[in-house]
């Protein structure tokens, strides 16, 4: 598989929604796995910003905060707030596609360099789920708040209640209802869930992950994205990891925690992502569903890997932003 690199200048670029569509006849396992080859044209080392999918606008906002010398937690929060507020991003926050009952329910989590974590699940009518997750981390003795309680907490802490279902997302849902199948068909959905990792100027690592979850999911369904250890994990001594794709596969394998623990055992970020994906491939039916991982270690080396082709990641270092197609277990 050839990795295509796109060098992008920071600035207002139109975000794209990568499709994960592929045909079963194209399935062909990669010949080599667990490679430690770095998939980046940029020199290694921090500070840096790394995220799932094509996220140049989020990286521009994150870089501005990084440039101010702020903490990595501030960098990732500022970054992921961009797609949360973007009505055209149908996987995150405002404009996110609803569940099958027409409700937009958000999942998000955040983790800092001290091992503090905050999370919200099934959050409705609050645009910036990531900032609510941060408030849970900083203002409560808990890690996770859910549903109505999370919303009440948000409102009590100054967040505004608003309708997150845009006319476009509502129309897409109404179209989906005509042929609705019970089973989520992730390989034909579009993805842009953002998991972001950053190393700040002090060398500290933090991460954030935010999503509206699977489009047309069952009401009440919560994915991997707000689960510490599944959608995101950070250990400032070792590194951080984020996952995207079908959350059920990630949750069953504690995906992001696994990636960080593999790095602790000596794997490079690339090797760790590949091994975590292999863990899924060995035990679960992956034929029609996608999972992708990104990772960074304390030295600022990065890795990314997915089960199927179509996953890409964004990396910013020294003000330069690069979007790269990740290697995958299945070759194109
Ligand atoms: C979920 N992992 O809710 C999320 C979906 C996702 O890009 O990553 N979409 O399962």
mmCIF file of C-alpha atoms in Angstrom, residues 103-273:
data_model
loop_
_atom_site.group_PDB
_atom_site.id
_atom_site.type_symbol
_atom_site.label_atom_id
_atom_site.label_comp_id
_atom_site.label_asym_id
_atom_site.label_seq_id
_atom_site.Cartn_x
_atom_site.Cartn_y
_atom_site.Cartn_z
ATOM 1 C CA UNK A 103 -31.668 12.498 19.134
ATOM 2 C CA UNK A 104 -28.110 13.838 18.955
ATOM 3 C CA UNK A 105 -26.257 12.332 21.917
ATOM 4 C CA UNK A 106 -22.609 13.155 22.515
ATOM 5 C CA UNK A 107 -19.740 11.188 24.058
ATOM 6 C CA UNK A 108 -16.407 12.762 25.039
ATOM 7 C CA UNK A 109 -13.445 12.343 27.350
ATOM 8 C CA UNK A 110 -10.242 14.136 28.243
ATOM 9 C CA UNK A 111 -7.103 13.126 30.127
ATOM 10 C CA UNK A 112 -4.188 15.224 31.368
ATOM 11 C CA UNK A 113 -0.524 14.664 32.155
ATOM 12 C CA UNK A 114 -1.255 13.927 35.810
ATOM 13 C CA UNK A 115 -3.591 11.031 35.043
ATOM 14 C CA UNK A 116 -6.699 13.102 35.738
ATOM 15 C CA UNK A 117 -9.647 12.203 33.541
ATOM 16 C CA UNK A 118 -13.141 13.466 32.820
ATOM 17 C CA UNK A 119 -15.893 12.104 30.630
ATOM 18 C CA UNK A 120 -19.486 12.595 29.530
ATOM 19 C CA UNK A 121 -21.754 10.105 27.817
ATOM 20 C CA UNK A 122 -25.187 10.475 26.248
ATOM 21 C CA UNK A 123 -24.983 14.249 26.603
ATOM 22 C CA UNK A 124 -27.780 16.108 24.786
ATOM 23 C CA UNK A 125 -28.156 19.754 23.719
ATOM 24 C CA UNK A 126 -24.704 20.957 24.800
ATOM 25 C CA UNK A 127 -22.331 21.717 21.959
ATOM 26 C CA UNK A 128 -18.941 21.405 23.639
ATOM 27 C CA UNK A 129 -19.025 17.985 25.253
ATOM 28 C CA UNK A 130 -15.239 18.071 25.633
ATOM 29 C CA UNK A 131 -15.384 21.151 27.869
ATOM 30 C CA UNK A 132 -18.093 19.516 29.969
ATOM 31 C CA UNK A 133 -15.808 16.459 30.303
ATOM 32 C CA UNK A 134 -13.006 18.755 31.419
ATOM 33 C CA UNK A 135 -15.313 20.378 33.965
ATOM 34 C CA UNK A 136 -16.236 16.918 35.284
ATOM 35 C CA UNK A 137 -12.506 16.262 35.704
ATOM 36 C CA UNK A 138 -11.745 19.557 37.402
ATOM 37 C CA UNK A 139 -14.883 20.323 39.390
ATOM 38 C CA UNK A 140 -16.221 16.982 40.573
ATOM 39 C CA UNK A 141 -14.779 13.999 42.446
ATOM 40 C CA UNK A 142 -15.946 11.784 39.552
ATOM 41 C CA UNK A 143 -14.622 10.714 36.168
ATOM 42 C CA UNK A 144 -17.840 10.216 34.210
ATOM 43 C CA UNK A 145 -21.267 11.843 34.113
ATOM 44 C CA UNK A 146 -24.029 10.610 31.859
ATOM 45 C CA UNK A 147 -27.284 11.728 30.252
ATOM 46 C CA UNK A 148 -29.568 14.031 32.180
ATOM 47 C CA UNK A 149 -27.133 14.351 35.097
ATOM 48 C CA UNK A 150 -24.342 15.393 32.744
ATOM 49 C CA UNK A 151 -26.615 17.957 31.133
ATOM 50 C CA UNK A 152 -27.740 19.368 34.497
ATOM 51 C CA UNK A 153 -24.093 19.615 35.563
ATOM 52 C CA UNK A 154 -23.247 21.425 32.319
ATOM 53 C CA UNK A 155 -26.093 23.917 32.688
ATOM 54 C CA UNK A 156 -25.118 24.579 36.310
ATOM 55 C CA UNK A 157 -21.603 25.347 35.094
ATOM 56 C CA UNK A 158 -22.564 27.943 32.510
ATOM 57 C CA UNK A 159 -22.939 25.839 29.368
ATOM 58 C CA UNK A 160 -25.745 26.850 27.028
ATOM 59 C CA UNK A 161 -28.609 24.549 26.042
ATOM 60 C CA UNK A 162 -29.047 24.403 22.272
ATOM 61 C CA UNK A 163 -30.488 22.251 19.530
ATOM 62 C CA UNK A 164 -27.665 20.267 17.941
ATOM 63 C CA UNK A 165 -29.770 18.666 15.205
ATOM 64 C CA UNK A 166 -29.159 20.732 12.075
ATOM 65 C CA UNK A 167 -31.677 20.693 9.206
ATOM 66 C CA UNK A 168 -29.157 18.732 7.103
ATOM 67 C CA UNK A 169 -28.661 16.038 9.763
ATOM 68 C CA UNK A 170 -32.391 15.838 10.355
ATOM 69 C CA UNK A 171 -32.993 15.369 6.613
ATOM 70 C CA UNK A 172 -30.306 12.666 6.444
ATOM 71 C CA UNK A 173 -31.929 10.854 9.368
ATOM 72 C CA UNK A 174 -35.369 11.078 7.763
ATOM 73 C CA UNK A 175 -33.967 9.615 4.570
ATOM 74 C CA UNK A 176 -32.280 6.840 6.553
ATOM 75 C CA UNK A 177 -35.582 6.046 8.273
ATOM 76 C CA UNK A 178 -37.120 5.002 4.955
ATOM 77 C CA UNK A 179 -34.803 2.014 4.618
ATOM 78 C CA UNK A 180 -33.554 1.787 8.205
ATOM 79 C CA UNK A 181 -31.891 -1.476 9.083
ATOM 80 C CA UNK A 182 -31.450 -2.453 12.698
ATOM 81 C CA UNK A 183 -27.754 -3.261 12.416
ATOM 82 C CA UNK A 184 -25.327 -0.320 12.146
ATOM 83 C CA UNK A 185 -23.601 -0.475 8.763
ATOM 84 C CA UNK A 186 -20.372 1.217 9.692
ATOM 85 C CA UNK A 187 -18.529 0.538 6.456
ATOM 86 C CA UNK A 188 -20.820 2.812 4.516
ATOM 87 C CA UNK A 189 -20.985 5.552 7.120
ATOM 88 C CA UNK A 190 -18.785 8.585 7.152
ATOM 89 C CA UNK A 191 -16.392 9.229 10.001
ATOM 90 C CA UNK A 192 -14.743 12.194 11.543
ATOM 91 C CA UNK A 193 -14.700 11.444 15.274
ATOM 92 C CA UNK A 194 -11.776 13.380 16.612
ATOM 93 C CA UNK A 195 -9.241 11.923 19.007
ATOM 94 C CA UNK A 196 -6.386 14.372 19.584
ATOM 95 C CA UNK A 197 -3.083 13.954 21.414
ATOM 96 C CA UNK A 198 -0.610 16.765 22.124
ATOM 97 C CA UNK A 199 2.827 17.205 23.609
ATOM 98 C CA UNK A 200 3.296 20.710 24.961
ATOM 99 C CA UNK A 201 6.480 22.776 25.236
ATOM 100 C CA UNK A 202 7.141 21.301 28.687
ATOM 101 C CA UNK A 203 7.053 17.807 27.172
ATOM 102 C CA UNK A 204 3.768 16.835 28.829
ATOM 103 C CA UNK A 205 1.125 14.753 27.062
ATOM 104 C CA UNK A 206 -2.672 15.101 27.138
ATOM 105 C CA UNK A 207 -5.521 13.816 25.003
ATOM 106 C CA UNK A 208 -9.149 14.431 24.100
ATOM 107 C CA UNK A 209 -11.769 12.470 22.201
ATOM 108 C CA UNK A 210 -15.246 13.672 21.180
ATOM 109 C CA UNK A 211 -18.014 12.283 18.992
ATOM 110 C CA UNK A 212 -21.724 12.030 18.325
ATOM 111 C CA UNK A 213 -21.071 8.306 18.005
ATOM 112 C CA UNK A 214 -22.361 5.980 15.359
ATOM 113 C CA UNK A 215 -24.980 7.520 13.129
ATOM 114 C CA UNK A 216 -28.444 6.072 13.780
ATOM 115 C CA UNK A 217 -27.241 4.050 16.757
ATOM 116 C CA UNK A 218 -29.770 2.583 19.170
ATOM 117 C CA UNK A 219 -31.026 5.154 21.623
ATOM 118 C CA UNK A 220 -28.889 4.909 24.756
ATOM 119 C CA UNK A 221 -25.897 3.400 22.973
ATOM 120 C CA UNK A 222 -22.532 4.686 24.204
ATOM 121 C CA UNK A 223 -19.348 3.962 22.269
ATOM 122 C CA UNK A 224 -15.659 3.797 23.075
ATOM 123 C CA UNK A 225 -14.941 7.501 22.676
ATOM 124 C CA UNK A 226 -15.848 8.607 26.246
ATOM 125 C CA UNK A 227 -14.363 5.501 27.881
ATOM 126 C CA UNK A 228 -10.963 6.100 29.432
ATOM 127 C CA UNK A 229 -8.760 3.271 28.177
ATOM 128 C CA UNK A 230 -10.917 2.570 25.116
ATOM 129 C CA UNK A 231 -11.275 5.755 23.029
ATOM 130 C CA UNK A 232 -8.390 7.510 24.798
ATOM 131 C CA UNK A 233 -5.602 6.826 27.248
ATOM 132 C CA UNK A 234 -2.652 8.913 28.359
ATOM 133 C CA UNK A 235 0.212 8.002 30.662
ATOM 134 C CA UNK A 236 2.593 10.933 30.736
ATOM 135 C CA UNK A 237 5.560 8.641 31.503
ATOM 136 C CA UNK A 238 4.922 6.579 28.380
ATOM 137 C CA UNK A 239 2.638 8.203 25.811
ATOM 138 C CA UNK A 240 -0.962 8.446 24.644
ATOM 139 C CA UNK A 241 -3.349 6.753 22.232
ATOM 140 C CA UNK A 242 -6.778 7.340 20.661
ATOM 141 C CA UNK A 243 -9.133 5.089 18.753
ATOM 142 C CA UNK A 244 -11.771 5.636 16.107
ATOM 143 C CA UNK A 245 -14.138 3.366 14.216
ATOM 144 C CA UNK A 246 -16.648 0.875 15.566
ATOM 145 C CA UNK A 247 -16.467 1.479 19.302
ATOM 146 C CA UNK A 248 -17.737 -1.956 20.263
ATOM 147 C CA UNK A 249 -14.543 -3.550 18.905
ATOM 148 C CA UNK A 250 -12.376 -1.019 20.701
ATOM 149 C CA UNK A 251 -14.166 -1.385 24.034
ATOM 150 C CA UNK A 252 -13.881 -5.172 24.015
ATOM 151 C CA UNK A 253 -10.100 -4.884 23.794
ATOM 152 C CA UNK A 254 -9.486 -1.749 25.938
ATOM 153 C CA UNK A 255 -7.835 -0.481 22.756
ATOM 154 C CA UNK A 256 -6.136 2.777 23.758
ATOM 155 C CA UNK A 257 -4.970 1.427 27.108
ATOM 156 C CA UNK A 258 -3.550 -1.571 25.272
ATOM 157 C CA UNK A 259 -1.604 0.663 22.872
ATOM 158 C CA UNK A 260 -0.062 2.616 25.754
ATOM 159 C CA UNK A 261 0.775 -0.555 27.673
ATOM 160 C CA UNK A 262 2.433 -2.033 24.580
ATOM 161 C CA UNK A 263 4.565 1.123 24.335
ATOM 162 C CA UNK A 264 5.444 0.658 28.019
ATOM 163 C CA UNK A 265 6.689 -2.818 27.107
ATOM 164 C CA UNK A 266 8.999 -1.311 24.508
ATOM 165 C CA UNK A 267 6.954 -1.203 21.292
ATOM 166 C CA UNK A 268 7.223 1.891 19.145
ATOM 167 C CA UNK A 269 3.932 3.786 18.720
ATOM 168 C CA UNK A 270 3.600 2.242 15.250
ATOM 169 C CA UNK A 271 4.187 -1.285 16.504
ATOM 170 C CA UNK A 272 1.783 -0.723 19.395
ATOM 171 C CA UNK A 273 -1.019 0.488 17.079
#
